[in-house]
Amino acid sequence: MPSLFNSAKGLAKGVRMAADTVVYAGNTVSRQFKGGKNGVCLVCNNLQPHGHEDTFGQPTAAWKQIADPEQAARRKELASVPTLVLEEIPTKKILESRETDPKTGLPKNDCRYCRLLCDIFDAYFVDEWMNWITETKNGMPIKVGLMIREGQPLIVNCWNFTYDKWFQNARVDLEIYMDPMPPSPIPGAPTMGPTGRRAVDVRSEECMRFMKEIVWECCNRHPGCAIQPDGFIPTRLIYVGGGKDALKLCDCIPPEQNISWAALSHCWGGGKPLSLTKETLKGLKEHINFSELPATFQDAVTITQELELTYVWIDSLCIVQDDKTDWEKEAARMGAVYSRAFIVISGASSPNPSTPYLRPREEEWLPKRFNFSVSPGVNIPITVRQRHLLAAPLDQGLLEPPFTSSWATLKKVGPLYGRGWCFQESFLASRIVNFAPGAIIYECKTHRKSEDQLPPYPCTIPGTLGEVTPLEQWHMIVKSYTSRQLTFTKDKLPAIAGAATKMPQAATSRYLAGLWSESLLLDLLWQVMPGRAHQPLMTKEHEENAPTWSWASMNWGVTWNPLRSTQLLAAVVDSQVHVVGANPYGQVSGGTVTLRGRIKHCRLSVDYHENRHDVYYVKPDGSHSRMQHFRTDGALVAGTVPGQSGTFACRSRLTVSGNAMETAAAFFCIAKGHWMKLDHMGLILGMSPKFPGFMERVGSISNVPKDWYDTGEDVTVTIV
């Protein structure tokens, strides 16, 4: 009976999905047919959420429900407020609102809403470096997304309008609103909602008041953000309780004092700020001259005193910079310094120590105004400003917990957010106040608020969008962290060590150069983010700091495919890493993993000009299997081993782009998924040019046909 009942439920669900798909298709056709007649633009939907097949609450196509059933369900729940998300609108379509059809002499798309978008893009994306119109006409992949929800500012996602060498698809978000907002909607106007005021000067009294009020509210109304005393106190702190003329470095503070401190997160920016050294230690313990501090440190002292705290921790003044032993010891304690701090001060808008973050806002962050014609002879003022934080998907509502895809990929805007060390400094904080270029943003374990935002505020409580396993949490952390830059390759693991020590795995598993022994096989399946496949991502310096099987060997972002419902087909025989120094979570100088499983020797073919990376094997009859795409670990070269004929794939240690080539390689199968015959996944390996007899990783691969596994051979391999 239960199986019959389940079958009936499945059949009913299938019928509902089929019916929804028919309605969805009908709505699409109807909009396409009626849109032009009703004066509704088929490109931008007149910047309002009604009458579109993708409006929240409308029947959704079966393929969308299957691809992301949770998203489809949330959209239904949020449908009480008219909402529409339009994605990947080509700017070519928007630009047609300004172009004339040579045959008819009429506009190709006579849409005043699209022309408003064009005017906005002119104001933000035309300068000496880039012109969105030129990029559009040259066929560059710049696209627009629209996030429209009644009662909220209209958000425009601008993809690839700017260049970011660390992100393949750079994004800028703009928000459209009226200031002041009218008491009721204006017919013909875009759908917009109110927003808060953004201060012109961060030093203003209103900014300081905002900061102190939200900290007070968090301390008194957010029990989940409370920091429970555990006796930890940093080795050194800067005393600021006696005013700016009585600053000094303090050490050996007794744990029973139960003190609170602020911790600064800042950009070194290639500069050399006032630092603690063996020579300056004695003098700084006696007195620190406020005027000799760089601007970012002065601002940290000011904020700490505004919050009525007595101590502040600043890395360059609390770690002896020319003492390797002290640096390693304090780097290992850094996770506790930031996680136990009363608040973390993020100087996000400052690119270097000499640039203050308590300063007037730059013009690009101030609102711009446009006139919009709602009807002939009637114009209204429209206000636009750049968002200081990329908008989370509207189908999440007000839920923005950690360890979601958007959490790992959507970055705040500011120089500090590209810095590798900054990741764990913000991730570990119970409370953090971000002095971003566009706004002061306060985040805690409960909410996130910014000075220019109106309630209700996003909820940041973990798990509100579903439970996330420790494995998935770590993969999200690494994905977010590796999208940032580090000045020194040796810092790749130390700069995330604090976050690693706070993971649940730290109590049950060995840490292996950024991977965990309890999930090692799945952790090995990381893949390089797109964008630099033609460039060497493993330099000689990376080789000396991490083995090829670790993501820390890459100078680029990495990610993982979803790994639920996987069946492991390999086993770990042994794993070793060579740790440099005393911190097991810190720098390594190499390591090995020995795996037992099935390998399939194959040929590897790459053509970087065509962005093609494939493997295939030769069948017994001499024919070739079907080409299988794989994710390459950057530029590869054909290497050789003394005493062996032929060439094999290995990573390029050079600084030049890769060339087209074909050489030998091997597919080592680690697991299989649930997609019938195209479900095997694993690593692409080559012989190590440095350690004869061992193999090295050159890529990862998924969706491999079953015959690759069936015709492979059982082996034990060691990867370096």
XYZ file of C-alpha atoms in Angstrom:
720
model
C 0.000 0.000 0.000
C 2.695 2.587 0.848
C 4.381 2.060 -2.519
C 1.038 2.388 -4.294
C 0.302 5.570 -2.341
C 3.707 7.019 -3.224
C 3.205 6.137 -6.876
C -0.140 7.929 -6.863
C 1.407 10.993 -5.246
C 4.203 10.975 -7.833
C 1.713 10.650 -10.682
C -0.370 13.539 -9.320
C 2.727 15.704 -8.977
C 3.720 14.887 -12.551
C 0.265 15.835 -13.819
C 0.412 19.160 -11.929
C 3.857 19.923 -13.348
C 2.651 19.130 -16.876
C -0.356 21.407 -16.425
C 1.853 24.192 -15.051
C 4.150 23.844 -18.054
C 1.226 24.210 -20.470
C 0.006 27.337 -18.647
C 3.560 28.752 -18.523
C 4.008 28.234 -22.264
C 0.610 29.788 -22.947
C 1.447 32.841 -20.833
C 4.723 33.248 -22.700
C 3.041 33.117 -26.108
C 0.279 35.454 -24.952
C 2.730 38.056 -23.688
C 4.734 37.895 -26.903
C 1.569 38.330 -28.969
C -0.156 41.032 -26.883
C 2.868 42.923 -25.582
C 3.373 45.188 -28.560
C -0.328 45.965 -28.825
C -0.664 46.780 -25.122
C 2.429 48.953 -25.063
C 4.336 46.553 -22.782
C 7.965 46.149 -23.768
C 9.000 42.565 -24.450
C 12.528 43.394 -23.254
C 12.045 45.178 -19.893
C 8.321 44.581 -19.183
C 8.023 48.375 -18.631
C 10.105 47.941 -15.450
C 7.090 46.565 -13.559
C 6.350 43.049 -12.269
C 2.880 42.347 -13.647
C 1.718 40.259 -16.605
C 4.905 38.255 -17.163
C 5.075 34.468 -17.218
C 7.960 34.619 -14.708
C 6.111 36.837 -12.208
C 6.294 35.133 -8.819
C 3.242 32.961 -8.206
C 2.577 32.196 -11.866
C 2.608 28.506 -12.917
C 6.219 27.477 -13.502
C 7.544 25.231 -16.255
C 8.392 21.653 -15.231
C 12.071 22.012 -16.099
C 12.362 24.932 -13.681
C 10.608 23.032 -10.913
C 12.893 20.035 -11.410
C 16.084 22.121 -11.638
C 15.450 23.944 -8.358
C 12.287 22.830 -6.536
C 13.161 24.857 -3.413
C 13.447 28.056 -5.448
C 10.121 27.361 -7.166
C 8.452 26.823 -3.779
C 9.909 30.023 -2.311
C 8.694 32.045 -5.289
C 5.159 30.858 -4.610
C 5.483 31.833 -0.945
C 6.706 35.340 -1.856
C 4.031 35.947 -4.494
C 1.817 38.017 -2.175
C 3.950 41.012 -3.188
C 4.199 41.389 -6.996
C 7.745 40.379 -7.918
C 9.585 39.728 -11.175
C 13.182 38.795 -11.936
C 14.434 39.122 -15.517
C 17.874 37.692 -16.187
C 20.482 37.986 -18.933
C 18.877 40.711 -21.017
C 21.342 41.536 -23.826
C 22.227 45.235 -23.879
C 21.818 45.038 -27.655
C 18.056 44.683 -27.101
C 17.977 47.641 -24.693
C 20.042 49.804 -27.059
C 17.490 49.231 -29.835
C 15.259 51.743 -28.040
C 17.632 54.441 -29.335
C 18.123 53.030 -32.819
C 16.052 53.665 -35.922
C 14.951 50.943 -38.308
C 16.345 52.060 -41.713
C 13.407 50.440 -43.519
C 10.596 52.078 -41.575
C 12.287 55.139 -40.116
C 10.752 54.218 -36.745
C 12.511 53.195 -33.520
C 13.424 49.519 -33.478
C 11.916 49.356 -30.010
C 10.012 52.472 -28.993
C 10.295 51.894 -25.223
C 10.884 54.849 -22.908
C 11.768 52.475 -20.062
C 14.621 50.955 -22.058
C 15.739 54.496 -22.979
C 15.830 55.325 -19.259
C 18.147 52.360 -18.755
C 20.332 53.630 -21.608
C 20.568 57.073 -19.974
C 21.544 55.445 -16.673
C 24.207 53.300 -18.323
C 25.604 56.407 -20.053
C 26.053 58.051 -16.655
C 27.757 55.058 -15.040
C 29.535 53.144 -17.773
C 30.979 55.633 -20.256
C 34.481 56.845 -19.424
C 38.005 56.804 -20.808
C 38.387 53.097 -20.015
C 35.125 51.585 -21.178
C 31.990 52.476 -23.118
C 29.018 50.176 -22.760
C 27.686 51.176 -26.191
C 30.961 50.336 -27.911
C 31.197 47.045 -26.004
C 27.636 46.191 -27.048
C 28.266 46.921 -30.723
C 31.481 44.884 -30.583
C 29.510 41.869 -29.436
C 30.955 41.707 -25.931
C 28.914 39.634 -23.419
C 27.518 42.482 -21.333
C 24.047 41.768 -20.000
C 21.446 43.199 -17.667
C 19.256 41.696 -14.974
C 16.183 43.343 -13.416
C 14.965 42.648 -9.857
C 11.520 44.239 -9.516
C 9.461 43.987 -6.329
C 6.714 46.358 -5.204
C 7.729 48.428 -2.209
C 11.467 48.075 -2.847
C 13.973 49.995 -4.996
C 14.246 48.590 -8.506
C 17.616 46.821 -8.815
C 19.538 46.630 -12.085
C 22.263 43.961 -12.307
C 24.976 45.079 -14.737
C 27.096 42.126 -15.871
C 30.534 42.729 -17.479
C 30.065 46.495 -17.735
C 33.339 46.748 -15.811
C 36.524 44.703 -15.755
C 37.698 42.642 -12.798
C 40.688 40.385 -13.385
C 39.597 38.111 -10.520
C 36.030 37.570 -11.733
C 35.070 36.266 -15.143
C 31.660 37.956 -14.978
C 32.117 41.189 -13.034
C 28.880 42.689 -11.759
C 27.707 46.105 -10.593
C 24.260 46.648 -9.074
C 22.337 49.920 -9.361
C 19.132 50.788 -7.511
C 16.399 53.053 -8.864
C 14.026 54.970 -6.597
C 12.375 58.361 -6.072
C 13.496 60.839 -3.427
C 11.129 61.657 -1.900
C 8.816 58.773 -2.699
C 5.276 59.828 -3.620
C 2.489 58.687 -1.246
C 0.995 56.510 -3.990
C 2.312 54.979 -7.234
C 2.485 57.291 -10.246
C 0.800 55.826 -13.343
C 3.386 55.068 -16.017
C 6.355 55.171 -13.618
C 8.657 52.165 -13.079
C 7.845 50.054 -10.032
C 10.003 51.474 -7.235
C 10.068 51.607 -3.456
C 11.670 53.896 -0.873
C 15.198 53.646 0.443
C 17.224 55.257 3.202
C 19.509 58.263 3.050
C 23.212 57.806 2.338
C 25.462 60.257 4.178
C 27.801 62.430 2.118
C 30.552 62.248 4.779
C 31.347 59.162 6.871
C 32.673 61.421 9.637
C 29.215 62.922 10.133
C 27.341 62.723 13.404
C 24.552 60.712 11.748
C 27.038 57.997 10.729
C 28.499 57.759 14.211
C 25.008 57.674 15.700
C 23.955 54.882 13.323
C 26.993 52.808 14.285
C 26.467 53.212 18.044
C 22.728 52.570 17.871
C 23.012 49.308 15.947
C 25.765 48.040 18.241
C 23.609 48.860 21.281
C 20.626 47.122 19.694
C 22.675 44.003 18.915
C 24.085 43.821 22.445
C 20.670 44.205 24.056
C 18.318 42.406 21.656
C 20.326 39.693 19.883
C 21.108 36.872 22.341
C 22.523 34.799 19.490
C 25.308 37.338 18.969
C 26.534 37.293 22.576
C 30.183 36.315 23.036
C 30.594 33.917 25.951
C 33.820 34.532 27.920
C 36.278 31.652 27.701
C 39.380 33.245 29.190
C 41.032 34.033 25.835
C 42.828 37.354 25.569
C 45.176 38.309 22.695
C 48.875 38.299 23.508
C 49.048 42.029 22.873
C 46.482 44.821 22.611
C 46.634 48.571 22.115
C 45.265 50.512 25.066
C 43.065 53.442 23.952
C 41.055 54.001 27.149
C 43.047 57.034 28.279
C 42.440 59.135 25.169
C 44.512 59.693 22.041
C 47.465 61.025 24.048
C 47.750 57.899 26.208
C 47.989 55.098 23.636
C 50.333 52.209 24.388
C 50.923 48.554 23.618
C 49.919 46.160 26.408
C 50.884 42.517 26.815
C 50.378 39.792 29.386
C 46.888 41.014 30.343
C 45.506 38.612 32.995
C 42.567 36.490 31.711
C 40.534 37.222 34.841
C 40.142 40.834 33.743
C 37.552 39.653 31.188
C 38.206 42.575 28.828
C 36.623 43.384 25.457
C 38.459 44.583 22.378
C 37.878 45.696 18.801
C 39.933 44.156 15.980
C 40.868 45.978 12.779
C 40.629 44.417 9.323
C 42.495 46.549 6.804
C 44.500 46.632 3.571
C 48.258 46.824 3.779
C 48.133 47.930 0.134
C 51.827 47.448 -0.509
C 52.671 50.065 2.126
C 54.649 49.624 5.324
C 52.616 51.070 8.204
C 54.003 51.662 11.666
C 54.865 48.163 12.853
C 55.884 46.244 15.925
C 59.433 44.920 15.622
C 61.995 43.630 18.081
C 63.516 47.103 18.059
C 60.266 49.075 18.566
C 58.664 46.738 21.138
C 59.946 48.538 24.225
C 59.071 52.017 22.943
C 55.535 51.075 21.839
C 54.832 49.574 25.270
C 55.677 52.946 26.789
C 53.787 55.190 24.368
C 52.289 55.234 20.875
C 52.153 58.643 19.250
C 48.704 59.010 17.671
C 50.035 61.391 15.005
C 52.536 58.752 13.847
C 49.807 56.201 13.167
C 48.649 55.852 9.553
C 45.145 57.108 8.774
C 43.472 53.690 8.909
C 44.886 53.028 12.395
C 43.828 56.488 13.594
C 40.299 55.783 12.374
C 40.299 52.435 14.229
C 41.297 54.194 17.455
C 38.550 56.786 16.935
C 35.850 54.148 16.354
C 37.015 52.048 19.305
C 36.746 55.083 21.562
C 33.340 56.050 20.107
C 32.114 52.576 21.112
C 33.600 53.109 24.595
C 35.970 50.150 24.311
C 39.365 50.183 26.005
C 41.466 48.071 23.636
C 41.954 47.538 19.905
C 43.926 44.812 18.105
C 45.831 45.766 14.928
C 47.924 43.068 13.274
C 51.017 45.104 12.411
C 51.195 46.542 15.937
C 50.316 43.360 17.854
C 52.502 40.812 16.030
C 56.285 41.162 15.975
C 56.822 41.535 12.237
C 60.486 40.529 12.147
C 60.127 37.505 14.439
C 59.097 34.398 12.466
C 58.325 32.403 15.604
C 56.055 35.121 16.975
C 54.359 35.543 13.618
C 53.584 31.818 13.342
C 52.307 31.670 16.933
C 50.094 34.742 16.551
C 48.853 33.724 13.100
C 47.622 30.479 14.691
C 45.727 32.549 17.317
C 44.258 34.969 14.798
C 41.026 33.002 14.489
C 40.377 33.477 18.191
C 41.360 37.165 18.054
C 38.666 37.934 15.465
C 35.996 35.487 16.636
C 36.295 36.609 20.281
C 36.505 40.338 19.507
C 33.579 42.441 20.710
C 33.489 43.929 17.206
C 35.590 43.853 14.046
C 36.231 47.184 12.325
C 36.507 46.723 8.557
C 38.234 49.593 6.761
C 36.730 48.362 3.523
C 36.967 51.561 1.476
C 40.661 52.137 2.165
C 43.161 50.591 -0.300
C 46.199 51.314 1.891
C 47.148 52.491 5.402
C 47.464 56.145 4.407
C 43.876 56.461 3.091
C 41.280 57.028 5.828
C 37.886 55.376 5.678
C 36.347 58.097 7.826
C 36.192 60.628 5.011
C 33.804 62.260 2.516
C 32.247 59.798 0.085
C 33.565 59.735 -3.456
C 31.270 61.118 -6.129
C 30.629 57.746 -7.776
C 28.744 56.661 -4.635
C 26.455 59.676 -4.526
C 23.005 59.572 -6.178
C 22.464 60.686 -9.775
C 19.161 62.149 -11.004
C 17.292 61.598 -14.266
C 14.087 62.966 -15.745
C 11.596 60.357 -16.888
C 8.528 61.011 -19.014
C 5.514 59.140 -17.601
C 3.240 60.689 -20.231
C 3.523 63.422 -22.889
C 4.593 66.634 -21.170
C 4.786 65.044 -17.690
C 8.221 64.262 -16.245
C 9.175 62.866 -12.861
C 12.611 62.838 -11.171
C 14.223 59.395 -10.889
C 17.176 58.800 -8.550
C 19.844 56.145 -9.134
C 22.815 55.077 -7.039
C 25.297 52.228 -7.010
C 24.675 49.541 -4.418
C 27.418 48.892 -1.899
C 26.473 45.213 -1.781
C 25.386 43.004 -4.660
C 21.759 42.035 -4.190
C 20.874 38.518 -3.068
C 18.291 36.638 -5.162
C 14.765 37.929 -4.577
C 13.469 34.393 -4.125
C 15.399 34.266 -0.831
C 13.173 36.989 0.558
C 14.826 38.463 3.658
C 16.825 35.290 4.322
C 20.541 35.717 3.672
C 22.280 33.066 5.792
C 25.886 31.972 5.281
C 26.914 28.978 3.170
C 24.526 29.593 0.290
C 25.610 29.996 -3.322
C 24.918 33.728 -3.222
C 26.870 34.069 0.048
C 29.897 32.480 -1.595
C 29.757 34.473 -4.834
C 28.211 37.884 -4.128
C 30.891 40.192 -2.826
C 30.676 43.563 -1.201
C 32.244 46.440 -3.109
C 35.517 47.862 -1.797
C 39.305 47.302 -1.944
C 39.396 45.214 1.237
C 36.980 42.604 -0.098
C 39.509 41.473 -2.683
C 42.103 40.767 -0.004
C 42.602 37.133 0.986
C 43.371 37.776 4.650
C 40.154 39.784 4.983
C 37.935 36.763 4.381
C 38.429 35.013 7.693
C 38.593 38.319 9.539
C 34.989 39.030 8.523
C 33.797 35.412 8.472
C 34.835 34.797 12.071
C 33.418 38.033 13.477
C 30.388 37.894 15.768
C 29.865 41.565 14.930
C 31.491 43.587 12.173
C 31.046 47.184 11.068
C 32.098 47.644 7.438
C 33.145 51.118 6.346
C 32.491 50.350 2.683
C 32.819 52.987 -0.068
C 29.047 53.319 -0.406
C 27.753 52.884 3.138
C 28.400 51.737 6.665
C 27.248 48.110 6.802
C 26.752 46.346 10.119
C 26.607 42.556 10.224
C 26.114 40.177 13.121
C 24.927 36.609 13.578
C 21.303 37.791 13.432
C 20.879 40.655 10.933
C 22.633 42.903 8.442
C 21.855 46.618 8.337
C 23.298 49.521 6.404
C 22.983 53.239 7.007
C 21.019 53.767 3.762
C 18.597 50.879 4.213
C 15.046 50.835 5.535
C 13.531 47.962 7.555
C 12.824 45.093 7.439
C 16.450 43.940 7.417
C 17.928 40.714 6.022
C 18.242 37.818 8.444
C 21.719 36.227 8.606
C 20.943 33.362 11.011
C 22.567 30.151 9.690
C 20.298 27.415 8.391
C 17.247 29.543 7.586
C 17.320 28.314 3.971
C 17.930 24.708 4.959
C 20.659 22.829 6.739
C 24.120 22.840 5.173
C 26.505 19.976 5.946
C 30.026 20.710 7.251
C 31.388 19.439 3.912
C 29.263 21.938 1.990
C 30.124 24.703 4.439
C 33.847 24.208 3.883
C 33.454 24.101 0.118
C 31.525 27.401 0.213
C 34.199 28.952 2.433
C 36.992 27.922 0.072
C 35.006 29.112 -2.953
C 34.572 32.570 -1.439
C 38.124 32.755 -0.083
C 39.912 31.724 -3.279
C 38.222 34.492 -5.274
C 40.454 36.949 -3.383
C 44.079 37.930 -3.831
C 47.173 37.369 -1.716
C 50.475 39.198 -2.013
C 52.479 36.127 -0.984
C 51.704 32.590 -2.139
C 53.019 31.203 1.157
C 50.015 32.829 2.887
C 47.456 30.757 0.954
C 46.807 28.360 3.844
C 47.737 30.594 6.826
C 45.199 33.233 5.683
C 42.326 30.766 6.088
C 43.744 28.803 9.032
C 41.604 30.652 11.564
C 38.418 29.684 9.724
C 39.609 26.068 9.465
C 40.123 25.805 13.218
C 36.488 26.802 13.801
C 35.020 24.141 11.502
C 33.293 21.059 13.003
C 35.785 18.894 11.085
C 38.632 20.266 13.213
C 37.461 18.085 16.121
C 37.100 14.854 14.133
C 39.463 15.032 11.154
C 43.040 15.659 10.054
C 43.639 18.875 8.116
C 45.509 18.188 4.889
C 46.615 21.354 3.061
C 43.082 22.769 2.925
C 41.260 19.414 2.714
C 39.889 17.146 5.473
C 40.801 13.488 5.957
C 37.193 12.445 6.667
C 35.987 13.800 3.301
C 39.265 13.674 1.379
C 37.957 11.900 -1.725
C 35.144 14.411 -2.226
C 37.393 17.352 -1.298
C 39.783 16.276 -4.074
C 37.056 16.987 -6.652
C 37.543 20.766 -6.580
C 37.646 22.456 -9.968
C 39.123 25.710 -11.180
C 36.664 28.525 -11.883
C 36.406 29.524 -15.568
C 38.304 32.495 -16.943
C 42.015 31.658 -16.943
C 42.305 28.191 -18.407
C 44.942 29.445 -20.865
C 47.228 30.882 -18.185
C 49.564 29.084 -15.775
C 47.859 28.979 -12.394
C 50.583 27.014 -10.613
C 53.859 28.893 -10.513
C 57.098 27.611 -8.989
C 56.145 29.436 -5.782
C 52.828 27.561 -5.595
C 54.602 24.254 -6.181
C 56.796 24.895 -3.162
C 53.788 25.691 -0.953
C 51.140 23.077 -1.771
C 50.813 19.718 -3.571
C 48.922 19.606 -6.856
C 45.975 17.781 -5.266
C 45.312 20.769 -2.989
C 43.308 23.783 -4.160
C 45.977 25.871 -2.416
C 48.288 25.113 -5.356
C 46.125 27.324 -7.588
C 46.370 31.088 -8.007
C 42.694 31.315 -8.944
C 39.222 30.634 -7.586
C 37.963 27.082 -7.129
C 34.561 25.511 -6.616
C 32.849 22.130 -6.341
C 29.893 20.623 -8.134
C 27.020 19.537 -5.844
C 28.179 16.263 -4.298
C 25.033 14.838 -2.733
C 23.965 11.262 -3.523
C 27.443 10.257 -4.660
C 28.853 6.745 -4.352
C 32.589 6.547 -3.705
C 34.519 4.226 -6.031
C 38.032 4.776 -4.648
C 39.729 4.491 -1.263
C 42.417 6.470 0.546
C 45.481 4.345 1.347
C 47.612 7.112 2.862
C 47.822 10.898 3.109
C 50.687 13.079 4.298
C 51.509 16.797 4.304
C 54.747 18.521 5.209
C 53.812 21.380 7.535
C 56.148 24.367 7.777
C 56.290 25.647 11.340
C 54.212 24.753 14.380
C 50.700 25.490 13.070
C 49.098 22.353 11.543
C 46.673 24.631 9.698
C 49.425 26.827 8.283
C 51.904 26.718 5.439
C 52.969 23.404 3.895
C 55.860 22.512 1.623
C 54.260 19.584 -0.180
C 52.407 16.364 0.486
C 51.126 13.108 -0.975
C 47.866 11.212 -1.206
C 47.874 7.534 -2.124
C 44.612 6.263 -3.597
C 43.373 2.838 -4.614
C 40.848 2.760 -7.422
C 40.353 2.462 -11.144
C 42.320 4.385 -13.750
C 41.782 4.786 -17.491
C 44.762 5.883 -19.561
C 43.736 8.365 -22.211
C 44.819 11.141 -24.516
C 44.479 14.798 -23.590
C 43.792 17.456 -26.203
C 43.724 21.189 -25.490
C 43.390 24.262 -27.681
C 43.466 27.424 -25.587
C 42.509 29.715 -28.474
C 39.250 27.804 -28.847
C 38.903 27.274 -25.084
C 38.778 23.518 -25.658
C 39.982 20.944 -23.100
C 39.091 17.339 -23.850
C 40.167 13.772 -23.146
C 39.465 10.577 -25.067
C 40.760 7.013 -25.113
C 41.733 4.697 -27.942
C 39.602 1.574 -28.211
C 41.081 -1.874 -28.987
C 39.994 -1.579 -32.617
C 41.903 1.718 -32.974
C 38.842 3.968 -32.968
C 38.464 6.863 -30.536
C 35.937 7.238 -27.791
C 33.813 10.341 -27.657
C 35.632 13.497 -26.508
C 34.944 14.386 -22.866
C 35.353 17.974 -21.641
C 37.343 18.497 -18.441
C 38.238 21.479 -16.241
C 41.937 22.151 -16.639
C 44.109 23.386 -13.766
C 45.334 26.289 -15.878
C 47.787 26.055 -18.771
C 49.259 22.585 -19.357
C 52.388 21.465 -21.178
C 53.660 18.158 -22.556
C 56.325 16.863 -20.179
C 58.813 14.013 -20.328
C 60.396 11.617 -17.860
C 63.974 10.363 -18.344
C 63.976 6.791 -19.569
C 60.378 6.871 -20.806
C 59.170 7.479 -24.329
C 56.391 9.854 -25.255
C 55.029 12.890 -23.451
C 52.450 13.354 -20.721
C 50.354 16.217 -19.382
C 51.675 18.371 -16.574
C 50.992 21.846 -15.278
C 52.899 24.751 -16.744
C 55.267 26.400 -14.269
C 56.002 29.168 -16.764
C 54.473 32.618 -17.000
C 53.272 32.383 -20.589
C 49.936 31.274 -21.958
C 49.468 27.693 -23.071
C 49.484 26.436 -26.647
C 47.432 23.797 -28.425
C 48.739 20.297 -27.783
C 47.901 16.613 -27.469
C 49.586 14.262 -25.025
C 49.068 11.314 -22.677
C 47.055 11.546 -19.453
C 44.905 9.389 -17.190
C 41.417 9.524 -15.698
C 41.271 8.351 -12.079
C 37.688 7.672 -11.031
C 36.713 8.781 -7.532
C 32.926 8.570 -7.409
C 29.713 8.194 -9.357
C 26.530 10.216 -9.173
C 22.946 9.331 -9.975
C 22.627 10.429 -13.597
C 22.497 6.927 -15.055
C 25.458 6.322 -17.409
C 26.952 9.843 -17.518
C 27.694 9.983 -13.845
C 31.335 9.151 -13.110
C 33.698 11.819 -11.815
C 37.331 12.093 -10.857
C 40.713 13.601 -11.618
C 42.773 13.993 -14.760
C 46.359 13.051 -13.925
C 49.770 13.265 -15.537
C 53.212 12.064 -14.502
C 55.118 14.329 -12.133
C 58.161 15.934 -13.802
C 59.707 16.589 -10.381
C 59.040 13.257 -8.627
C 59.521 10.301 -11.036
C 57.058 7.496 -10.439
C 54.450 9.768 -8.897
C 51.507 11.495 -10.542
C 50.231 15.046 -10.377
C 46.800 16.510 -10.869
C 46.166 18.520 -14.070
C 42.374 18.816 -13.987
C 39.009 17.488 -12.819
C 36.186 15.909 -14.757
C 32.538 14.952 -14.274
C 29.739 13.425 -16.370
C 32.089 10.698 -17.580
C 30.410 7.729 -19.350
C 30.329 4.411 -17.523
C 32.494 2.678 -20.133
C 35.532 4.703 -19.003
C 35.228 3.057 -15.603
C 34.291 -0.392 -16.875
C 37.332 -0.611 -19.161
C 39.803 0.843 -16.645
C 42.313 -1.043 -14.525
C 42.577 -1.288 -10.750
C 45.683 0.478 -9.434
C 47.204 2.257 -6.467
C 48.559 5.721 -7.332
C 50.370 8.395 -5.352
C 49.693 12.023 -6.244
C 52.097 14.803 -5.263
